[in-house]
PDB file of C-alpha atoms in Angstrom:
ATOM      1  CA  VAL A   1      -0.029  -0.006  -0.025  1.00  0.00           C
ATOM      2  CA  GLY A   2       0.963   3.597  -0.381  1.00  0.00           C
ATOM      3  CA  VAL A   3       0.466   5.901   2.670  1.00  0.00           C
ATOM      4  CA  ARG A   4       0.142   9.687   2.496  1.00  0.00           C
ATOM      5  CA  GLY A   5       0.341  11.621   5.774  1.00  0.00           C
ATOM      6  CA  ARG A   6       2.245  14.037   7.838  1.00  0.00           C
ATOM      7  CA  VAL A   7       4.887  13.589  10.476  1.00  0.00           C
ATOM      8  CA  ALA A   8       4.221  15.726  13.606  1.00  0.00           C
ATOM      9  CA  SER A   9       5.522  15.899  17.103  1.00  0.00           C
ATOM     10  CA  PHE A  10       3.318  14.861  19.993  1.00  0.00           C
ATOM     11  CA  GLN A  11       4.535  14.931  23.563  1.00  0.00           C
ATOM     12  CA  ASP A  12       8.208  15.082  22.313  1.00  0.00           C
ATOM     13  CA  ARG A  13       7.709  11.976  20.138  1.00  0.00           C
ATOM     14  CA  LEU A  14       7.241  11.747  16.361  1.00  0.00           C
ATOM     15  CA  GLN A  15       4.050  10.379  15.018  1.00  0.00           C
ATOM     16  CA  LEU A  16       2.570   9.823  11.556  1.00  0.00           C
ATOM     17  CA  LYS A  17      -0.883  11.393  10.971  1.00  0.00           C
ATOM     18  CA  VAL A  18      -2.252   9.284   8.143  1.00  0.00           C
ATOM     19  CA  ASP A  19      -4.431  11.033   5.479  1.00  0.00           C
ATOM     20  CA  SER A  20      -4.950   8.070   3.135  1.00  0.00           C
ATOM     21  CA  VAL A  21      -3.908   4.437   2.474  1.00  0.00           C
ATOM     22  CA  ASP A  22      -4.223   3.181  -1.075  1.00  0.00           C
ATOM     23  CA  PRO A  23      -3.358  -0.093  -2.969  1.00  0.00           C
ATOM     24  CA  ILE A  24      -0.403   0.452  -5.294  1.00  0.00           C
ATOM     25  CA  ALA A  25       1.332  -1.869  -7.825  1.00  0.00           C
ATOM     26  CA  PRO A  26       5.039  -1.175  -7.770  1.00  0.00           C
ATOM     27  CA  GLU A  27       6.984  -1.746 -11.062  1.00  0.00           C
ATOM     28  CA  PRO A  28      10.031  -4.053 -10.928  1.00  0.00           C
ATOM     29  CA  GLN A  29      12.332  -1.022 -10.954  1.00  0.00           C
ATOM     30  CA  ASP A  30      10.719   0.093  -7.717  1.00  0.00           C
ATOM     31  CA  TYR A  31      11.381  -3.099  -5.743  1.00  0.00           C
ATOM     32  CA  GLU A  32      14.831  -1.938  -4.591  1.00  0.00           C
ATOM     33  CA  LEU A  33      13.131   0.946  -2.746  1.00  0.00           C
ATOM     34  CA  LEU A  34      11.062  -1.533  -0.769  1.00  0.00           C
ATOM     35  CA  LEU A  35      13.113  -4.619  -0.394  1.00  0.00           C
ATOM     36  CA  ALA A  36      16.739  -5.707   0.363  1.00  0.00           C
ATOM     37  CA  ALA A  37      18.838  -5.528  -2.769  1.00  0.00           C
ATOM     38  CA  SER A  38      22.363  -6.197  -3.970  1.00  0.00           C
ATOM     39  CA  PRO A  39      24.821  -3.645  -2.716  1.00  0.00           C
ATOM     40  CA  ARG A  40      26.336  -3.488  -6.237  1.00  0.00           C
ATOM     41  CA  PRO A  41      24.900  -0.943  -8.772  1.00  0.00           C
ATOM     42  CA  ARG A  42      22.509  -2.852 -11.130  1.00  0.00           C
ATOM     43  CA  ASP A  43      23.707  -0.997 -14.196  1.00  0.00           C
ATOM     44  CA  GLN A  44      27.241  -1.963 -13.504  1.00  0.00           C
ATOM     45  CA  MET A  45      26.396  -5.588 -13.050  1.00  0.00           C
ATOM     46  CA  GLU A  46      24.310  -5.609 -16.200  1.00  0.00           C
ATOM     47  CA  GLY A  47      27.314  -4.182 -18.213  1.00  0.00           C
ATOM     48  CA  GLU A  48      29.513  -6.927 -16.807  1.00  0.00           C
ATOM     49  CA  LEU A  49      27.025  -9.600 -17.789  1.00  0.00           C
ATOM     50  CA  ASP A  50      26.685  -8.231 -21.292  1.00  0.00           C
ATOM     51  CA  GLY A  51      30.474  -8.175 -21.544  1.00  0.00           C
ATOM     52  CA  LEU A  52      30.880 -11.779 -20.312  1.00  0.00           C
ATOM     53  CA  ILE A  53      28.306 -12.905 -22.861  1.00  0.00           C
ATOM     54  CA  GLU A  54      30.043 -11.090 -25.680  1.00  0.00           C
ATOM     55  CA  SER A  55      33.393 -12.739 -24.528  1.00  0.00           C
ATOM     56  CA  VAL A  56      32.198 -16.263 -25.156  1.00  0.00           C
ATOM     57  CA  ARG A  57      33.586 -17.113 -28.611  1.00  0.00           C
ATOM     58  CA  ASP A  58      31.745 -20.418 -29.039  1.00  0.00           C
ATOM     59  CA  ALA A  59      28.833 -19.341 -31.178  1.00  0.00           C
ATOM     60  CA  GLY A  60      26.416 -22.049 -29.776  1.00  0.00           C
ATOM     61  CA  LEU A  61      27.051 -21.259 -26.208  1.00  0.00           C
ATOM     62  CA  GLN A  62      26.949 -17.489 -26.765  1.00  0.00           C
ATOM     63  CA  GLU A  63      23.500 -17.794 -28.461  1.00  0.00           C
ATOM     64  CA  LEU A  64      22.325 -19.892 -25.516  1.00  0.00           C
ATOM     65  CA  LEU A  65      23.396 -17.194 -23.189  1.00  0.00           C
ATOM     66  CA  ARG A  66      21.643 -14.489 -25.165  1.00  0.00           C
ATOM     67  CA  ARG A  67      18.362 -16.551 -25.006  1.00  0.00           C
ATOM     68  CA  CYS A  68      18.698 -17.312 -21.217  1.00  0.00           C
ATOM     69  CA  VAL A  69      20.166 -14.145 -19.730  1.00  0.00           C
ATOM     70  CA  GLY A  70      20.166 -11.550 -22.485  1.00  0.00           C
ATOM     71  CA  HIS A  71      18.538  -8.292 -21.538  1.00  0.00           C
ATOM     72  CA  GLU A  72      16.045  -8.399 -24.454  1.00  0.00           C
ATOM     73  CA  THR A  73      14.403 -11.655 -23.248  1.00  0.00           C
ATOM     74  CA  GLU A  74      11.796 -12.101 -20.493  1.00  0.00           C
ATOM     75  CA  LEU A  75      13.885 -14.809 -18.897  1.00  0.00           C
ATOM     76  CA  GLY A  76      16.979 -12.517 -18.977  1.00  0.00           C
ATOM     77  CA  ARG A  77      15.066  -9.687 -17.395  1.00  0.00           C
ATOM     78  CA  ALA A  78      13.834 -11.988 -14.561  1.00  0.00           C
ATOM     79  CA  TYR A  79      17.375 -13.301 -14.079  1.00  0.00           C
ATOM     80  CA  ARG A  80      18.645  -9.713 -13.405  1.00  0.00           C
ATOM     81  CA  ILE A  81      16.303  -9.045 -10.502  1.00  0.00           C
ATOM     82  CA  HIS A  82      15.783 -12.491  -8.955  1.00  0.00           C
ATOM     83  CA  PRO A  83      17.347 -13.440  -5.551  1.00  0.00           C
ATOM     84  CA  ALA A  84      19.716 -16.351  -5.460  1.00  0.00           C
ATOM     85  CA  ALA A  85      18.208 -17.928  -2.300  1.00  0.00           C
ATOM     86  CA  GLN A  86      15.379 -17.609   0.168  1.00  0.00           C
ATOM     87  CA  ARG A  87      17.995 -16.780   2.868  1.00  0.00           C
ATOM     88  CA  ASN A  88      21.685 -17.855   3.344  1.00  0.00           C
ATOM     89  CA  HIS A  89      23.585 -16.404   0.387  1.00  0.00           C
ATOM     90  CA  HIS A  90      22.603 -13.541  -1.931  1.00  0.00           C
ATOM     91  CA  GLY A  91      18.987 -13.749  -0.762  1.00  0.00           C
ATOM     92  CA  TYR A  92      17.980 -10.301  -2.068  1.00  0.00           C
ATOM     93  CA  ILE A  93      16.959  -8.447  -5.216  1.00  0.00           C
ATOM     94  CA  ALA A  94      19.554  -9.002  -8.073  1.00  0.00           C
ATOM     95  CA  GLY A  95      21.344 -11.560  -5.843  1.00  0.00           C
ATOM     96  CA  LEU A  96      21.168 -14.257  -8.591  1.00  0.00           C
ATOM     97  CA  MET A  97      22.967 -11.942 -11.073  1.00  0.00           C
ATOM     98  CA  GLU A  98      25.487 -10.778  -8.493  1.00  0.00           C
ATOM     99  CA  HIS A  99      26.374 -14.288  -7.456  1.00  0.00           C
ATOM    100  CA  SER A 100      26.470 -15.686 -10.963  1.00  0.00           C
ATOM    101  CA  LEU A 101      28.667 -12.906 -12.143  1.00  0.00           C
ATOM    102  CA  SER A 102      31.080 -13.386  -9.285  1.00  0.00           C
ATOM    103  CA  VAL A 103      31.309 -17.149  -9.867  1.00  0.00           C
ATOM    104  CA  ALA A 104      31.814 -16.553 -13.734  1.00  0.00           C
ATOM    105  CA  THR A 105      34.639 -13.968 -12.967  1.00  0.00           C
ATOM    106  CA  VAL A 106      36.392 -16.372 -10.568  1.00  0.00           C
ATOM    107  CA  CYS A 107      36.068 -19.173 -13.129  1.00  0.00           C
ATOM    108  CA  ASN A 108      37.445 -16.977 -15.889  1.00  0.00           C
ATOM    109  CA  ARG A 109      40.479 -16.050 -13.800  1.00  0.00           C
ATOM    110  CA  LEU A 110      41.037 -19.650 -12.777  1.00  0.00           C
ATOM    111  CA  ALA A 111      40.956 -20.880 -16.353  1.00  0.00           C
ATOM    112  CA  ASP A 112      43.613 -18.300 -17.219  1.00  0.00           C
ATOM    113  CA  HIS A 113      45.643 -19.177 -14.092  1.00  0.00           C
ATOM    114  CA  TYR A 114      45.586 -22.962 -14.746  1.00  0.00           C
ATOM    115  CA  CYS A 115      46.363 -22.406 -18.452  1.00  0.00           C
ATOM    116  CA  ARG A 116      49.549 -20.906 -17.403  1.00  0.00           C
ATOM    117  CA  GLN A 117      50.152 -24.059 -15.203  1.00  0.00           C
ATOM    118  CA  GLY A 118      49.740 -26.288 -18.319  1.00  0.00           C
ATOM    119  CA  ILE A 119      46.134 -27.431 -17.350  1.00  0.00           C
ATOM    120  CA  GLN A 120      43.873 -26.643 -20.322  1.00  0.00           C
ATOM    121  CA  LEU A 121      40.366 -25.726 -19.232  1.00  0.00           C
ATOM    122  CA  ASP A 122      37.375 -25.061 -21.664  1.00  0.00           C
ATOM    123  CA  ARG A 123      37.039 -21.357 -20.731  1.00  0.00           C
ATOM    124  CA  ASP A 124      33.852 -20.768 -22.727  1.00  0.00           C
ATOM    125  CA  LEU A 125      32.133 -23.814 -21.352  1.00  0.00           C
ATOM    126  CA  LEU A 126      33.126 -22.858 -17.859  1.00  0.00           C
ATOM    127  CA  VAL A 127      31.966 -19.252 -18.135  1.00  0.00           C
ATOM    128  CA  THR A 128      28.717 -20.331 -19.687  1.00  0.00           C
ATOM    129  CA  ALA A 129      27.981 -22.817 -16.961  1.00  0.00           C
ATOM    130  CA  ALA A 130      28.882 -20.287 -14.263  1.00  0.00           C
ATOM    131  CA  LEU A 131      26.368 -17.853 -15.642  1.00  0.00           C
ATOM    132  CA  LEU A 132      23.689 -20.604 -16.014  1.00  0.00           C
ATOM    133  CA  HIS A 133      24.332 -22.897 -13.144  1.00  0.00           C
ATOM    134  CA  ASP A 134      21.489 -21.302 -11.061  1.00  0.00           C
ATOM    135  CA  ILE A 135      19.194 -20.298 -13.848  1.00  0.00           C
ATOM    136  CA  GLY A 136      16.583 -22.740 -12.452  1.00  0.00           C
ATOM    137  CA  LYS A 137      16.101 -20.484  -9.363  1.00  0.00           C
ATOM    138  CA  VAL A 138      14.114 -18.080 -11.538  1.00  0.00           C
ATOM    139  CA  ARG A 139      11.332 -20.713 -11.402  1.00  0.00           C
ATOM    140  CA  GLU A 140      12.305 -22.320  -8.039  1.00  0.00           C
ATOM    141  CA  LEU A 141      11.819 -19.156  -6.026  1.00  0.00           C
ATOM    142  CA  ARG A 142       8.918 -16.722  -6.210  1.00  0.00           C
ATOM    143  CA  PRO A 143       9.795 -13.534  -8.127  1.00  0.00           C
ATOM    144  CA  PRO A 144       9.950 -10.242  -6.260  1.00  0.00           C
ATOM    145  CA  PRO A 145       8.068  -8.822  -4.411  1.00  0.00           C
ATOM    146  CA  GLY A 146       7.094 -12.391  -3.278  1.00  0.00           C
ATOM    147  CA  SER A 147       9.289 -14.771  -1.397  1.00  0.00           C
ATOM    148  CA  GLY A 148       9.592 -18.499  -0.712  1.00  0.00           C
ATOM    149  CA  TYR A 149       9.529 -21.535  -2.941  1.00  0.00           C
ATOM    150  CA  THR A 150       7.174 -22.273  -5.837  1.00  0.00           C
ATOM    151  CA  THR A 151       5.470 -25.704  -6.053  1.00  0.00           C
ATOM    152  CA  GLU A 152       7.720 -26.542  -8.949  1.00  0.00           C
ATOM    153  CA  GLY A 153      10.785 -25.529  -6.877  1.00  0.00           C
ATOM    154  CA  ARG A 154       9.774 -27.718  -3.944  1.00  0.00           C
ATOM    155  CA  LEU A 155       9.067 -30.653  -6.175  1.00  0.00           C
ATOM    156  CA  LEU A 156      12.009 -30.421  -8.463  1.00  0.00           C
ATOM    157  CA  GLY A 157      14.659 -28.116  -7.162  1.00  0.00           C
ATOM    158  CA  HIS A 158      16.737 -25.585  -9.190  1.00  0.00           C
ATOM    159  CA  ILE A 159      19.198 -27.950 -10.625  1.00  0.00           C
ATOM    160  CA  VAL A 160      16.667 -30.128 -12.364  1.00  0.00           C
ATOM    161  CA  ILE A 161      14.581 -27.094 -13.418  1.00  0.00           C
ATOM    162  CA  GLY A 162      17.799 -25.460 -14.790  1.00  0.00           C
ATOM    163  CA  MET A 163      18.702 -28.522 -16.785  1.00  0.00           C
ATOM    164  CA  GLN A 164      15.210 -28.527 -18.322  1.00  0.00           C
ATOM    165  CA  MET A 165      15.452 -24.766 -19.201  1.00  0.00           C
ATOM    166  CA  VAL A 166      18.833 -25.240 -20.850  1.00  0.00           C
ATOM    167  CA  ASP A 167      17.652 -28.134 -22.828  1.00  0.00           C
ATOM    168  CA  ALA A 168      14.501 -26.314 -24.066  1.00  0.00           C
ATOM    169  CA  TYR A 169      16.327 -23.067 -24.902  1.00  0.00           C
ATOM    170  CA  SER A 170      19.014 -24.943 -26.847  1.00  0.00           C
ATOM    171  CA  GLU A 171      16.696 -26.934 -29.033  1.00  0.00           C
ATOM    172  CA  THR A 172      16.959 -24.850 -32.223  1.00  0.00           C
ATOM    173  CA  ILE A 173      20.625 -23.778 -31.865  1.00  0.00           C
ATOM    174  CA  ASP A 174      22.321 -25.618 -34.698  1.00  0.00           C
ATOM    175  CA  GLN A 175      25.875 -24.410 -33.541  1.00  0.00           C
ATOM    176  CA  LEU A 176      25.431 -26.238 -30.243  1.00  0.00           C
ATOM    177  CA  PRO A 177      26.082 -30.020 -30.818  1.00  0.00           C
ATOM    178  CA  HIS A 178      24.604 -32.628 -28.402  1.00  0.00           C
ATOM    179  CA  GLU A 179      28.004 -33.521 -27.006  1.00  0.00           C
ATOM    180  CA  ARG A 180      28.772 -29.936 -26.071  1.00  0.00           C
ATOM    181  CA  LEU A 181      25.327 -29.489 -24.603  1.00  0.00           C
ATOM    182  CA  LEU A 182      25.855 -32.718 -22.451  1.00  0.00           C
ATOM    183  CA  LEU A 183      29.080 -31.298 -20.994  1.00  0.00           C
ATOM    184  CA  LEU A 184      27.144 -28.107 -20.079  1.00  0.00           C
ATOM    185  CA  GLN A 185      24.345 -30.002 -18.490  1.00  0.00           C
ATOM    186  CA  HIS A 186      26.865 -32.034 -16.447  1.00  0.00           C
ATOM    187  CA  LEU A 187      28.375 -28.787 -15.036  1.00  0.00           C
ATOM    188  CA  ILE A 188      24.855 -27.744 -13.982  1.00  0.00           C
ATOM    189  CA  ALA A 189      23.914 -31.144 -12.554  1.00  0.00           C
ATOM    190  CA  SER A 190      27.172 -31.429 -10.557  1.00  0.00           C
ATOM    191  CA  HIS A 191      27.784 -27.812  -9.323  1.00  0.00           C
ATOM    192  CA  GLN A 192      26.668 -28.375  -5.709  1.00  0.00           C
ATOM    193  CA  GLY A 193      29.157 -31.158  -5.555  1.00  0.00           C
ATOM    194  CA  ARG A 194      27.691 -33.806  -3.273  1.00  0.00           C
ATOM    195  CA  PRO A 195      24.472 -35.845  -3.264  1.00  0.00           C
ATOM    196  CA  GLU A 196      23.786 -34.742   0.314  1.00  0.00           C
ATOM    197  CA  TRP A 197      23.830 -31.128  -0.981  1.00  0.00           C
ATOM    198  CA  ASP A 198      21.170 -32.012  -3.594  1.00  0.00           C
ATOM    199  CA  SER A 199      23.595 -32.429  -6.415  1.00  0.00           C
ATOM    200  CA  PRO A 200      22.379 -35.231  -8.886  1.00  0.00           C
ATOM    201  CA  ARG A 201      25.970 -35.829  -9.903  1.00  0.00           C
ATOM    202  CA  THR A 202      29.426 -35.342  -8.480  1.00  0.00           C
ATOM    203  CA  PRO A 203      31.904 -33.317 -10.615  1.00  0.00           C
ATOM    204  CA  GLN A 204      33.572 -35.604 -13.293  1.00  0.00           C
ATOM    205  CA  THR A 205      35.343 -33.083 -15.476  1.00  0.00           C
ATOM    206  CA  LEU A 206      37.966 -30.447 -14.732  1.00  0.00           C
ATOM    207  CA  GLU A 207      35.534 -27.632 -15.496  1.00  0.00           C
ATOM    208  CA  ALA A 208      32.952 -29.252 -13.211  1.00  0.00           C
ATOM    209  CA  LEU A 209      35.462 -29.293 -10.376  1.00  0.00           C
ATOM    210  CA  VAL A 210      36.356 -25.577 -10.868  1.00  0.00           C
ATOM    211  CA  LEU A 211      32.776 -24.590 -11.111  1.00  0.00           C
ATOM    212  CA  HIS A 212      31.735 -26.453  -7.907  1.00  0.00           C
ATOM    213  CA  TYR A 213      34.502 -24.948  -5.768  1.00  0.00           C
ATOM    214  CA  ALA A 214      34.051 -21.423  -7.200  1.00  0.00           C
ATOM    215  CA  ASP A 215      30.221 -21.620  -6.583  1.00  0.00           C
ATOM    216  CA  ASP A 216      30.720 -22.940  -2.940  1.00  0.00           C
ATOM    217  CA  LEU A 217      33.376 -20.370  -2.107  1.00  0.00           C
ATOM    218  CA  ASP A 218      31.246 -17.556  -3.460  1.00  0.00           C
ATOM    219  CA  ALA A 219      28.170 -18.505  -1.473  1.00  0.00           C
ATOM    220  CA  LYS A 220      30.148 -18.897   1.718  1.00  0.00           C
ATOM    221  CA  MET A 221      32.020 -15.619   1.332  1.00  0.00           C
ATOM    222  CA  ASN A 222      28.740 -13.751   0.853  1.00  0.00           C
ATOM    223  CA  GLN A 223      27.165 -15.472   3.817  1.00  0.00           C
ATOM    224  CA  ALA A 224      30.172 -15.004   6.165  1.00  0.00           C
ATOM    225  CA  SER A 225      30.701 -11.314   5.174  1.00  0.00           C
ATOM    226  CA  ARG A 226      26.938 -10.596   5.957  1.00  0.00           C
ATOM    227  CA  LEU A 227      27.398 -12.223   9.379  1.00  0.00           C
ATOM    228  CA  LEU A 228      30.327  -9.969  10.041  1.00  0.00           C
ATOM    229  CA  ALA A 229      28.640  -6.718   8.683  1.00  0.00           C
ATOM    230  CA  ASP A 230      27.375  -5.573  12.076  1.00  0.00           C
ATOM    231  CA  VAL A 231      30.149  -7.015  14.207  1.00  0.00           C
ATOM    232  CA  ALA A 232      32.527  -4.565  15.774  1.00  0.00           C
ATOM    233  CA  ASP A 233      36.239  -4.856  15.238  1.00  0.00           C
ATOM    234  CA  GLY A 234      37.704  -7.402  17.707  1.00  0.00           C
ATOM    235  CA  GLU A 235      34.297  -9.003  18.320  1.00  0.00           C
ATOM    236  CA  TRP A 236      32.817 -12.293  17.184  1.00  0.00           C
ATOM    237  CA  SER A 237      29.596 -12.938  15.308  1.00  0.00           C
ATOM    238  CA  GLY A 238      26.923 -15.126  16.929  1.00  0.00           C
ATOM    239  CA  TYR A 239      26.892 -18.855  16.344  1.00  0.00           C
ATOM    240  CA  ASP A 240      25.784 -19.663  12.830  1.00  0.00           C
ATOM    241  CA  ARG A 241      23.923 -22.988  12.325  1.00  0.00           C
ATOM    242  CA  SER A 242      24.893 -23.391   8.679  1.00  0.00           C
ATOM    243  CA  PHE A 243      28.668 -22.840   9.328  1.00  0.00           C
ATOM    244  CA  GLN A 244      28.418 -24.604  12.690  1.00  0.00           C
ATOM    245  CA  ARG A 245      30.631 -21.927  14.300  1.00  0.00           C
ATOM    246  CA  SER A 246      30.913 -18.282  15.347  1.00  0.00           C
TER     247      SER A 246
END
């Protein structure tokens, strides 16, 4: 609702004198005024995302990225405002884009690092998987301004949903052969690393290993840094159940 009124002082305390209360329908661009949002500027992240899409030289993978996270598609616009989780890590407006960008940036740098060590990684495949590994969360979680899980999300989870989405959006891409798509789907299927973490498969390629650890690290860094945000220097956070420590 939208409230109109006046703030006045009564007995040395501020009070709101309400004149009217009316239903309103905020536009997506207004959500950040009302809900917790990524601390990173949205336009900066969108520029980085567009740049990463352009940097993928594999024509089939680049076209898949355009269809899934490009700014001109409905799915791409949803991806850019969706949270990455209900709570825990990146659980706020544009958290999915922030997290995916961070994981893709780390993967890009690790691919370059290991190339210099003589370990060849498929950089285009790795960056594409990093940007798409959590795409299923667009349907697993309710879109802003709602919260919580959808029925589809509860029944299938974001990994299964994400693999279905990638399969559907790749159907008419001639430059993306089945063998290449299979490798991408494996990275999505294995990115959480362990069956007990709801991962259908464990990582079985070099790229899958890198993606899993980059994803896990980024999620934990976000969660831990938010725990410490309100802790004074020299003090400890409270006990956190997911980390099982202070």
